[in-house]
mmCIF file with all atom_site columns, C-alpha atoms in Angstrom:
data_model
loop_
_atom_site.group_PDB
_atom_site.id
_atom_site.type_symbol
_atom_site.label_atom_id
_atom_site.label_alt_id
_atom_site.label_comp_id
_atom_site.label_asym_id
_atom_site.label_entity_id
_atom_site.label_seq_id
_atom_site.pdbx_PDB_ins_code
_atom_site.Cartn_x
_atom_site.Cartn_y
_atom_site.Cartn_z
_atom_site.occupancy
_atom_site.B_iso_or_equiv
_atom_site.pdbx_formal_charge
_atom_site.auth_seq_id
_atom_site.auth_comp_id
_atom_site.auth_asym_id
_atom_site.auth_atom_id
_atom_site.pdbx_PDB_model_num
ATOM 1   C CA . MET A 1 1   ? 84.781  91.941 121.462 1.00 82.00 ? 1   MET A CA 1
ATOM 2   C CA . VAL A 1 2   ? 82.265  92.943 118.518 1.00 83.00 ? 2   VAL A CA 1
ATOM 3   C CA . MET A 1 3   ? 85.188  93.045 116.109 1.00 85.00 ? 3   MET A CA 1
ATOM 4   C CA . VAL A 1 4   ? 86.199  89.315 116.939 1.00 83.00 ? 4   VAL A CA 1
ATOM 5   C CA . LYS A 1 5   ? 82.398  88.657 116.209 1.00 85.00 ? 5   LYS A CA 1
ATOM 6   C CA . TRP A 1 6   ? 82.634  90.286 112.987 1.00 86.00 ? 6   TRP A CA 1
ATOM 7   C CA . ALA A 1 7   ? 86.081  88.763 111.987 1.00 84.00 ? 7   ALA A CA 1
ATOM 8   C CA . ILE A 1 8   ? 84.521  85.564 112.711 1.00 86.00 ? 8   ILE A CA 1
ATOM 9   C CA . ILE A 1 9   ? 81.532  86.334 110.666 1.00 83.00 ? 9   ILE A CA 1
ATOM 10  C CA . ILE A 1 10  ? 83.484  87.142 107.573 1.00 86.00 ? 10  ILE A CA 1
ATOM 11  C CA . VAL A 1 11  ? 85.376  84.638 107.928 1.00 83.00 ? 11  VAL A CA 1
ATOM 12  C CA . ALA A 1 12  ? 82.857  82.188 107.791 1.00 79.00 ? 12  ALA A CA 1
ATOM 13  C CA . LEU A 1 13  ? 81.426  83.944 105.106 1.00 78.00 ? 13  LEU A CA 1
ATOM 14  C CA . VAL A 1 14  ? 84.251  83.778 102.758 1.00 78.00 ? 14  VAL A CA 1
ATOM 15  C CA . VAL A 1 15  ? 84.875  79.903 103.721 1.00 72.00 ? 15  VAL A CA 1
ATOM 16  C CA . ILE A 1 16  ? 81.025  79.294 102.868 1.00 74.00 ? 16  ILE A CA 1
ATOM 17  C CA . ALA A 1 17  ? 81.513  81.429 99.599  1.00 66.00 ? 17  ALA A CA 1
ATOM 18  C CA . GLY A 1 18  ? 84.631  79.413 98.644  1.00 66.00 ? 18  GLY A CA 1
ATOM 19  C CA . LEU A 1 19  ? 82.893  76.034 99.223  1.00 66.00 ? 19  LEU A CA 1
ATOM 20  C CA . LEU A 1 20  ? 79.777  77.315 97.165  1.00 68.00 ? 20  LEU A CA 1
ATOM 21  C CA . ALA A 1 21  ? 82.124  78.296 94.096  1.00 63.00 ? 21  ALA A CA 1
ATOM 22  C CA . GLY A 1 22  ? 83.989  75.010 94.122  1.00 61.00 ? 22  GLY A CA 1
ATOM 23  C CA . GLN A 1 23  ? 80.218  72.805 94.295  1.00 69.00 ? 23  GLN A CA 1
ATOM 24  C CA . LEU A 1 24  ? 79.015  75.096 91.615  1.00 66.00 ? 24  LEU A CA 1
ATOM 25  C CA . GLY A 1 25  ? 82.256  73.925 89.716  1.00 68.00 ? 25  GLY A CA 1
ATOM 26  C CA . LEU A 1 26  ? 83.536  77.448 89.483  1.00 61.00 ? 26  LEU A CA 1
ATOM 27  C CA . LEU A 1 27  ? 87.028  76.492 90.612  1.00 66.00 ? 27  LEU A CA 1
ATOM 28  C CA . LYS A 1 28  ? 87.492  73.459 87.546  1.00 75.00 ? 28  LYS A CA 1
ATOM 29  C CA . GLY A 1 29  ? 89.670  75.745 85.349  1.00 84.00 ? 29  GLY A CA 1
ATOM 30  C CA . THR A 1 30  ? 89.804  75.963 81.813  1.00 88.00 ? 30  THR A CA 1
ATOM 31  C CA . PRO A 1 31  ? 90.646  72.739 80.160  1.00 89.00 ? 31  PRO A CA 1
ATOM 32  C CA . PRO A 1 32  ? 94.298  73.183 78.538  1.00 93.00 ? 32  PRO A CA 1
ATOM 33  C CA . THR A 1 33  ? 94.094  72.763 74.570  1.00 93.00 ? 33  THR A CA 1
ATOM 34  C CA . ASP A 1 34  ? 97.433  72.190 74.328  1.00 94.00 ? 34  ASP A CA 1
ATOM 35  C CA . LEU A 1 35  ? 98.238  68.786 76.072  1.00 96.00 ? 35  LEU A CA 1
ATOM 36  C CA . GLY A 1 36  ? 99.468  65.550 74.058  1.00 94.00 ? 36  GLY A CA 1
ATOM 37  C CA . LEU A 1 37  ? 102.656 64.594 72.482  1.00 93.00 ? 37  LEU A CA 1
ATOM 38  C CA . HIS A 1 38  ? 104.444 67.307 70.201  1.00 93.00 ? 38  HIS A CA 1
ATOM 39  C CA . GLU A 1 39  ? 107.789 66.461 68.819  1.00 93.00 ? 39  GLU A CA 1
ATOM 40  C CA . GLY A 1 40  ? 108.362 63.599 71.648  1.00 91.00 ? 40  GLY A CA 1
ATOM 41  C CA . ARG A 1 41  ? 107.608 66.187 74.576  1.00 95.00 ? 41  ARG A CA 1
ATOM 42  C CA . LEU A 1 42  ? 104.778 66.721 76.791  1.00 97.00 ? 42  LEU A CA 1
ATOM 43  C CA . LYS A 1 43  ? 103.525 70.340 77.607  1.00 95.00 ? 43  LYS A CA 1
ATOM 44  C CA . PRO A 1 44  ? 106.282 72.489 79.139  1.00 95.00 ? 44  PRO A CA 1
ATOM 45  C CA . PRO A 1 45  ? 105.988 72.800 83.037  1.00 96.00 ? 45  PRO A CA 1
ATOM 46  C CA . SER A 1 46  ? 103.574 75.616 84.497  1.00 94.00 ? 46  SER A CA 1
ATOM 47  C CA . LYS A 1 47  ? 105.393 78.816 85.177  1.00 93.00 ? 47  LYS A CA 1
ATOM 48  C CA . THR A 1 48  ? 104.452 78.738 88.535  1.00 94.00 ? 48  THR A CA 1
ATOM 49  C CA . PRO A 1 49  ? 105.174 76.199 91.409  1.00 95.00 ? 49  PRO A CA 1
ATOM 50  C CA . ASN A 1 50  ? 102.086 74.073 90.592  1.00 96.00 ? 50  ASN A CA 1
ATOM 51  C CA . SER A 1 51  ? 103.285 71.343 88.377  1.00 97.00 ? 51  SER A CA 1
ATOM 52  C CA . VAL A 1 52  ? 105.952 68.593 87.989  1.00 97.00 ? 52  VAL A CA 1
ATOM 53  C CA . SER A 1 53  ? 107.258 67.359 84.592  1.00 97.00 ? 53  SER A CA 1
ATOM 54  C CA . SER A 1 54  ? 109.657 64.231 84.202  1.00 98.00 ? 54  SER A CA 1
ATOM 55  C CA . GLN A 1 55  ? 110.906 66.376 80.777  1.00 97.00 ? 55  GLN A CA 1
ATOM 56  C CA . ALA A 1 56  ? 111.630 69.623 83.104  1.00 96.00 ? 56  ALA A CA 1
ATOM 57  C CA . SER A 1 57  ? 115.394 69.160 82.111  1.00 95.00 ? 57  SER A CA 1
ATOM 58  C CA . LEU A 1 58  ? 114.472 69.784 78.331  1.00 94.00 ? 58  LEU A CA 1
ATOM 59  C CA . TYR A 1 59  ? 113.458 73.295 79.207  1.00 92.00 ? 59  TYR A CA 1
ATOM 60  C CA . PRO A 1 60  ? 116.908 74.611 80.956  1.00 92.00 ? 60  PRO A CA 1
ATOM 61  C CA . ASP A 1 61  ? 115.555 78.403 81.434  1.00 93.00 ? 61  ASP A CA 1
ATOM 62  C CA . HIS A 1 62  ? 112.242 77.654 82.655  1.00 92.00 ? 62  HIS A CA 1
ATOM 63  C CA . PRO A 1 63  ? 111.579 79.538 85.592  1.00 93.00 ? 63  PRO A CA 1
ATOM 64  C CA . GLN A 1 64  ? 110.106 76.533 87.525  1.00 93.00 ? 64  GLN A CA 1
ATOM 65  C CA . ARG A 1 65  ? 112.426 73.794 85.949  1.00 94.00 ? 65  ARG A CA 1
ATOM 66  C CA . SER A 1 66  ? 113.931 72.660 89.432  1.00 94.00 ? 66  SER A CA 1
ATOM 67  C CA . TYR A 1 67  ? 110.619 72.563 91.225  1.00 95.00 ? 67  TYR A CA 1
ATOM 68  C CA . ALA A 1 68  ? 108.930 70.846 88.341  1.00 96.00 ? 68  ALA A CA 1
ATOM 69  C CA . ASP A 1 69  ? 111.570 68.216 87.793  1.00 97.00 ? 69  ASP A CA 1
ATOM 70  C CA . ILE A 1 70  ? 110.600 64.710 88.574  1.00 98.00 ? 70  ILE A CA 1
ATOM 71  C CA . ALA A 1 71  ? 112.008 61.366 87.422  1.00 98.00 ? 71  ALA A CA 1
ATOM 72  C CA . PRO A 1 72  ? 109.815 59.425 84.855  1.00 98.00 ? 72  PRO A CA 1
ATOM 73  C CA . LEU A 1 73  ? 107.828 56.380 86.048  1.00 97.00 ? 73  LEU A CA 1
ATOM 74  C CA . PRO A 1 74  ? 109.572 52.785 85.013  1.00 94.00 ? 74  PRO A CA 1
ATOM 75  C CA . ALA A 1 75  ? 108.340 51.094 82.450  1.00 92.00 ? 75  ALA A CA 1
ATOM 76  C CA . ASN A 1 76  ? 110.063 47.776 83.759  1.00 85.00 ? 76  ASN A CA 1
ATOM 77  C CA . GLY A 1 77  ? 110.704 46.305 80.508  1.00 86.00 ? 77  GLY A CA 1
ATOM 78  C CA . GLU A 1 78  ? 107.115 45.763 79.753  1.00 89.00 ? 78  GLU A CA 1
ATOM 79  C CA . PRO A 1 79  ? 105.686 46.565 76.184  1.00 90.00 ? 79  PRO A CA 1
ATOM 80  C CA . GLU A 1 80  ? 103.991 50.156 75.868  1.00 90.00 ? 80  GLU A CA 1
ATOM 81  C CA . GLU A 1 81  ? 100.134 49.044 76.193  1.00 92.00 ? 81  GLU A CA 1
ATOM 82  C CA . ALA A 1 82  ? 100.950 46.632 79.286  1.00 93.00 ? 82  ALA A CA 1
ATOM 83  C CA . ALA A 1 83  ? 102.791 49.688 81.115  1.00 93.00 ? 83  ALA A CA 1
ATOM 84  C CA . LEU A 1 84  ? 100.005 52.259 80.294  1.00 96.00 ? 84  LEU A CA 1
ATOM 85  C CA . ASP A 1 85  ? 97.381  49.576 81.418  1.00 96.00 ? 85  ASP A CA 1
ATOM 86  C CA . ARG A 1 86  ? 98.877  49.188 84.900  1.00 95.00 ? 86  ARG A CA 1
ATOM 87  C CA . ILE A 1 87  ? 99.204  53.403 85.181  1.00 96.00 ? 87  ILE A CA 1
ATOM 88  C CA . ALA A 1 88  ? 95.533  53.317 83.989  1.00 97.00 ? 88  ALA A CA 1
ATOM 89  C CA . ASN A 1 89  ? 94.423  50.645 86.578  1.00 96.00 ? 89  ASN A CA 1
ATOM 90  C CA . ILE A 1 90  ? 96.117  52.746 89.463  1.00 97.00 ? 90  ILE A CA 1
ATOM 91  C CA . VAL A 1 91  ? 94.936  56.097 88.066  1.00 97.00 ? 91  VAL A CA 1
ATOM 92  C CA . GLU A 1 92  ? 91.183  54.723 87.992  1.00 97.00 ? 92  GLU A CA 1
ATOM 93  C CA . ALA A 1 93  ? 91.017  53.652 91.643  1.00 96.00 ? 93  ALA A CA 1
ATOM 94  C CA . MET A 1 94  ? 92.257  56.758 92.847  1.00 97.00 ? 94  MET A CA 1
ATOM 95  C CA . ASP A 1 95  ? 89.655  59.405 94.459  1.00 95.00 ? 95  ASP A CA 1
ATOM 96  C CA . GLY A 1 96  ? 88.593  61.807 91.766  1.00 95.00 ? 96  GLY A CA 1
ATOM 97  C CA . ALA A 1 97  ? 90.428  60.434 88.937  1.00 97.00 ? 97  ALA A CA 1
ATOM 98  C CA . LYS A 1 98  ? 89.005  59.925 85.591  1.00 97.00 ? 98  LYS A CA 1
ATOM 99  C CA . ILE A 1 99  ? 90.528  58.896 82.209  1.00 98.00 ? 99  ILE A CA 1
ATOM 100 C CA . VAL A 1 100 ? 89.666  61.402 79.727  1.00 97.00 ? 100 VAL A CA 1
ATOM 101 C CA . LYS A 1 101 ? 92.126  59.833 76.886  1.00 97.00 ? 101 LYS A CA 1
ATOM 102 C CA . LYS A 1 102 ? 93.950  56.733 76.198  1.00 96.00 ? 102 LYS A CA 1
ATOM 103 C CA . GLU A 1 103 ? 95.631  55.911 72.927  1.00 95.00 ? 103 GLU A CA 1
ATOM 104 C CA . PRO A 1 104 ? 98.589  54.001 72.046  1.00 95.00 ? 104 PRO A CA 1
ATOM 105 C CA . GLY A 1 105 ? 101.721 55.357 74.182  1.00 95.00 ? 105 GLY A CA 1
ATOM 106 C CA . TYR A 1 106 ? 99.448  57.980 75.778  1.00 97.00 ? 106 TYR A CA 1
ATOM 107 C CA . LEU A 1 107 ? 97.400  58.419 78.656  1.00 98.00 ? 107 LEU A CA 1
ATOM 108 C CA . TYR A 1 108 ? 95.610  61.826 79.958  1.00 98.00 ? 108 TYR A CA 1
ATOM 109 C CA . ALA A 1 109 ? 93.708  61.569 83.475  1.00 98.00 ? 109 ALA A CA 1
ATOM 110 C CA . GLN A 1 110 ? 91.978  64.540 85.342  1.00 97.00 ? 110 GLN A CA 1
ATOM 111 C CA . PHE A 1 111 ? 92.154  64.544 88.769  1.00 97.00 ? 111 PHE A CA 1
ATOM 112 C CA . THR A 1 112 ? 89.211  66.413 90.910  1.00 94.00 ? 112 THR A CA 1
ATOM 113 C CA . THR A 1 113 ? 89.668  67.511 94.670  1.00 90.00 ? 113 THR A CA 1
ATOM 114 C CA . ARG A 1 114 ? 86.532  66.333 96.654  1.00 85.00 ? 114 ARG A CA 1
ATOM 115 C CA . LEU A 1 115 ? 86.014  69.446 98.219  1.00 82.00 ? 115 LEU A CA 1
ATOM 116 C CA . MET A 1 116 ? 86.820  72.333 96.260  1.00 82.00 ? 116 MET A CA 1
ATOM 117 C CA . LYS A 1 117 ? 86.451  70.898 92.870  1.00 89.00 ? 117 LYS A CA 1
ATOM 118 C CA . TYR A 1 118 ? 89.823  72.107 91.864  1.00 92.00 ? 118 TYR A CA 1
ATOM 119 C CA . VAL A 1 119 ? 90.870  70.022 88.578  1.00 95.00 ? 119 VAL A CA 1
ATOM 120 C CA . ASP A 1 120 ? 94.639  68.891 87.860  1.00 97.00 ? 120 ASP A CA 1
ATOM 121 C CA . ASP A 1 121 ? 95.584  67.357 84.422  1.00 98.00 ? 121 ASP A CA 1
ATOM 122 C CA . ALA A 1 122 ? 98.072  64.231 84.260  1.00 98.00 ? 122 ALA A CA 1
ATOM 123 C CA . GLU A 1 123 ? 99.699  62.881 81.442  1.00 98.00 ? 123 GLU A CA 1
ATOM 124 C CA . PHE A 1 124 ? 101.269 59.604 80.874  1.00 98.00 ? 124 PHE A CA 1
ATOM 125 C CA . TRP A 1 125 ? 103.548 58.938 77.403  1.00 97.00 ? 125 TRP A CA 1
ATOM 126 C CA . PHE A 1 126 ? 105.783 56.067 76.836  1.00 97.00 ? 126 PHE A CA 1
ATOM 127 C CA . ASP A 1 127 ? 109.049 57.056 75.702  1.00 96.00 ? 127 ASP A CA 1
ATOM 128 C CA . PRO A 1 128 ? 110.373 54.299 73.575  1.00 94.00 ? 128 PRO A CA 1
ATOM 129 C CA . ALA A 1 129 ? 113.656 55.665 73.170  1.00 93.00 ? 129 ALA A CA 1
ATOM 130 C CA . ALA A 1 130 ? 114.141 55.889 76.766  1.00 93.00 ? 130 ALA A CA 1
ATOM 131 C CA . GLY A 1 131 ? 111.977 53.152 77.635  1.00 93.00 ? 131 GLY A CA 1
ATOM 132 C CA . VAL A 1 132 ? 110.253 54.787 80.429  1.00 96.00 ? 132 VAL A CA 1
ATOM 133 C CA . ILE A 1 133 ? 107.213 56.790 81.004  1.00 97.00 ? 133 ILE A CA 1
ATOM 134 C CA . GLN A 1 134 ? 107.353 60.370 80.736  1.00 98.00 ? 134 GLN A CA 1
ATOM 135 C CA . VAL A 1 135 ? 104.960 62.003 82.960  1.00 98.00 ? 135 VAL A CA 1
ATOM 136 C CA . ARG A 1 136 ? 103.249 65.876 83.728  1.00 98.00 ? 136 ARG A CA 1
ATOM 137 C CA . SER A 1 137 ? 100.917 66.653 86.347  1.00 98.00 ? 137 SER A CA 1
ATOM 138 C CA . ALA A 1 138 ? 99.605  70.149 86.604  1.00 97.00 ? 138 ALA A CA 1
ATOM 139 C CA . SER A 1 139 ? 97.192  72.241 88.281  1.00 95.00 ? 139 SER A CA 1
ATOM 140 C CA . ARG A 1 140 ? 94.849  74.516 86.217  1.00 95.00 ? 140 ARG A CA 1
ATOM 141 C CA . LEU A 1 141 ? 94.380  77.042 88.951  1.00 92.00 ? 141 LEU A CA 1
ATOM 142 C CA . GLY A 1 142 ? 96.659  78.624 91.533  1.00 87.00 ? 142 GLY A CA 1
ATOM 143 C CA . SER A 1 143 ? 100.077 79.569 91.691  1.00 89.00 ? 143 SER A CA 1
ATOM 144 C CA . SER A 1 144 ? 100.833 76.547 94.098  1.00 92.00 ? 144 SER A CA 1
ATOM 145 C CA . ASP A 1 145 ? 99.821  73.312 94.397  1.00 91.00 ? 145 ASP A CA 1
ATOM 146 C CA . LEU A 1 146 ? 101.350 72.670 97.854  1.00 92.00 ? 146 LEU A CA 1
ATOM 147 C CA . GLY A 1 147 ? 103.027 69.791 96.486  1.00 95.00 ? 147 GLY A CA 1
ATOM 148 C CA . VAL A 1 148 ? 99.947  67.694 95.434  1.00 95.00 ? 148 VAL A CA 1
ATOM 149 C CA . ASN A 1 149 ? 100.959 66.824 92.053  1.00 97.00 ? 149 ASN A CA 1
ATOM 150 C CA . ARG A 1 150 ? 104.414 65.230 92.976  1.00 97.00 ? 150 ARG A CA 1
ATOM 151 C CA . LYS A 1 151 ? 102.411 63.440 95.803  1.00 97.00 ? 151 LYS A CA 1
ATOM 152 C CA . ARG A 1 152 ? 100.125 62.315 93.193  1.00 97.00 ? 152 ARG A CA 1
ATOM 153 C CA . ILE A 1 153 ? 102.898 60.936 90.869  1.00 98.00 ? 153 ILE A CA 1
ATOM 154 C CA . GLU A 1 154 ? 105.007 59.499 93.396  1.00 98.00 ? 154 GLU A CA 1
ATOM 155 C CA . PHE A 1 155 ? 101.623 57.508 94.837  1.00 97.00 ? 155 PHE A CA 1
ATOM 156 C CA . ILE A 1 156 ? 101.596 56.213 91.455  1.00 97.00 ? 156 ILE A CA 1
ATOM 157 C CA . ARG A 1 157 ? 105.174 55.175 91.445  1.00 97.00 ? 157 ARG A CA 1
ATOM 158 C CA . GLN A 1 158 ? 105.094 53.321 94.723  1.00 96.00 ? 158 GLN A CA 1
ATOM 159 C CA . LYS A 1 159 ? 101.800 51.502 93.327  1.00 94.00 ? 159 LYS A CA 1
ATOM 160 C CA . LEU A 1 160 ? 103.562 50.666 90.126  1.00 92.00 ? 160 LEU A CA 1
ATOM 161 C CA . GLN A 1 161 ? 106.616 49.185 92.273  1.00 89.00 ? 161 GLN A CA 1
ATOM 162 C CA . ASN A 1 162 ? 104.415 47.357 94.355  1.00 87.00 ? 162 ASN A CA 1
ATOM 163 C CA . SER A 1 163 ? 101.985 45.690 91.603  1.00 76.00 ? 163 SER A CA 1
ATOM 164 C CA . ARG A 1 164 ? 105.801 44.740 89.935  1.00 65.00 ? 164 ARG A CA 1
ATOM 165 C CA . HIS A 1 165 ? 106.629 42.883 92.999  1.00 54.00 ? 165 HIS A CA 1
ATOM 166 C CA . LEU A 1 166 ? 103.153 40.964 93.052  1.00 54.00 ? 166 LEU A CA 1
ATOM 167 C CA . LEU A 1 167 ? 103.810 39.985 89.305  1.00 51.00 ? 167 LEU A CA 1
ATOM 168 C CA . ARG A 1 168 ? 107.154 38.235 90.418  1.00 47.00 ? 168 ARG A CA 1
#
């Protein structure tokens, strides 16, 4: 019985320490310095299963290519800025989202989780040659994102589709 009490106390202390670390900003990670467009490409997927990229196929030997692969977002024939403005509006309405950079053809946002304050970086690039919006979303810390980045991008895709129907 004494061992169970000590185990519960230790688990509680670990949870409290984790929450405190998150609230103090110790779990934010370091902002990447290599985001943006480089020769028509966004940054490659992470080397661990914690990112998605619509350009994963450009890196055929990448260890997480299959995990990271996600379809680009549709531009629906809209001009570059209109398509990115719609994405920016969706992102701004999401919990913990912050637009960091918006320039012609490119949008960079950060998503911070409420409790632990983990930060994920998401990029959106209007690819004029393909007529789509290439996307990359990745966690800064951890070896797994538990599918959060994929769910986020698919949520944005769904909102884009719904707003497209409203425009008709």
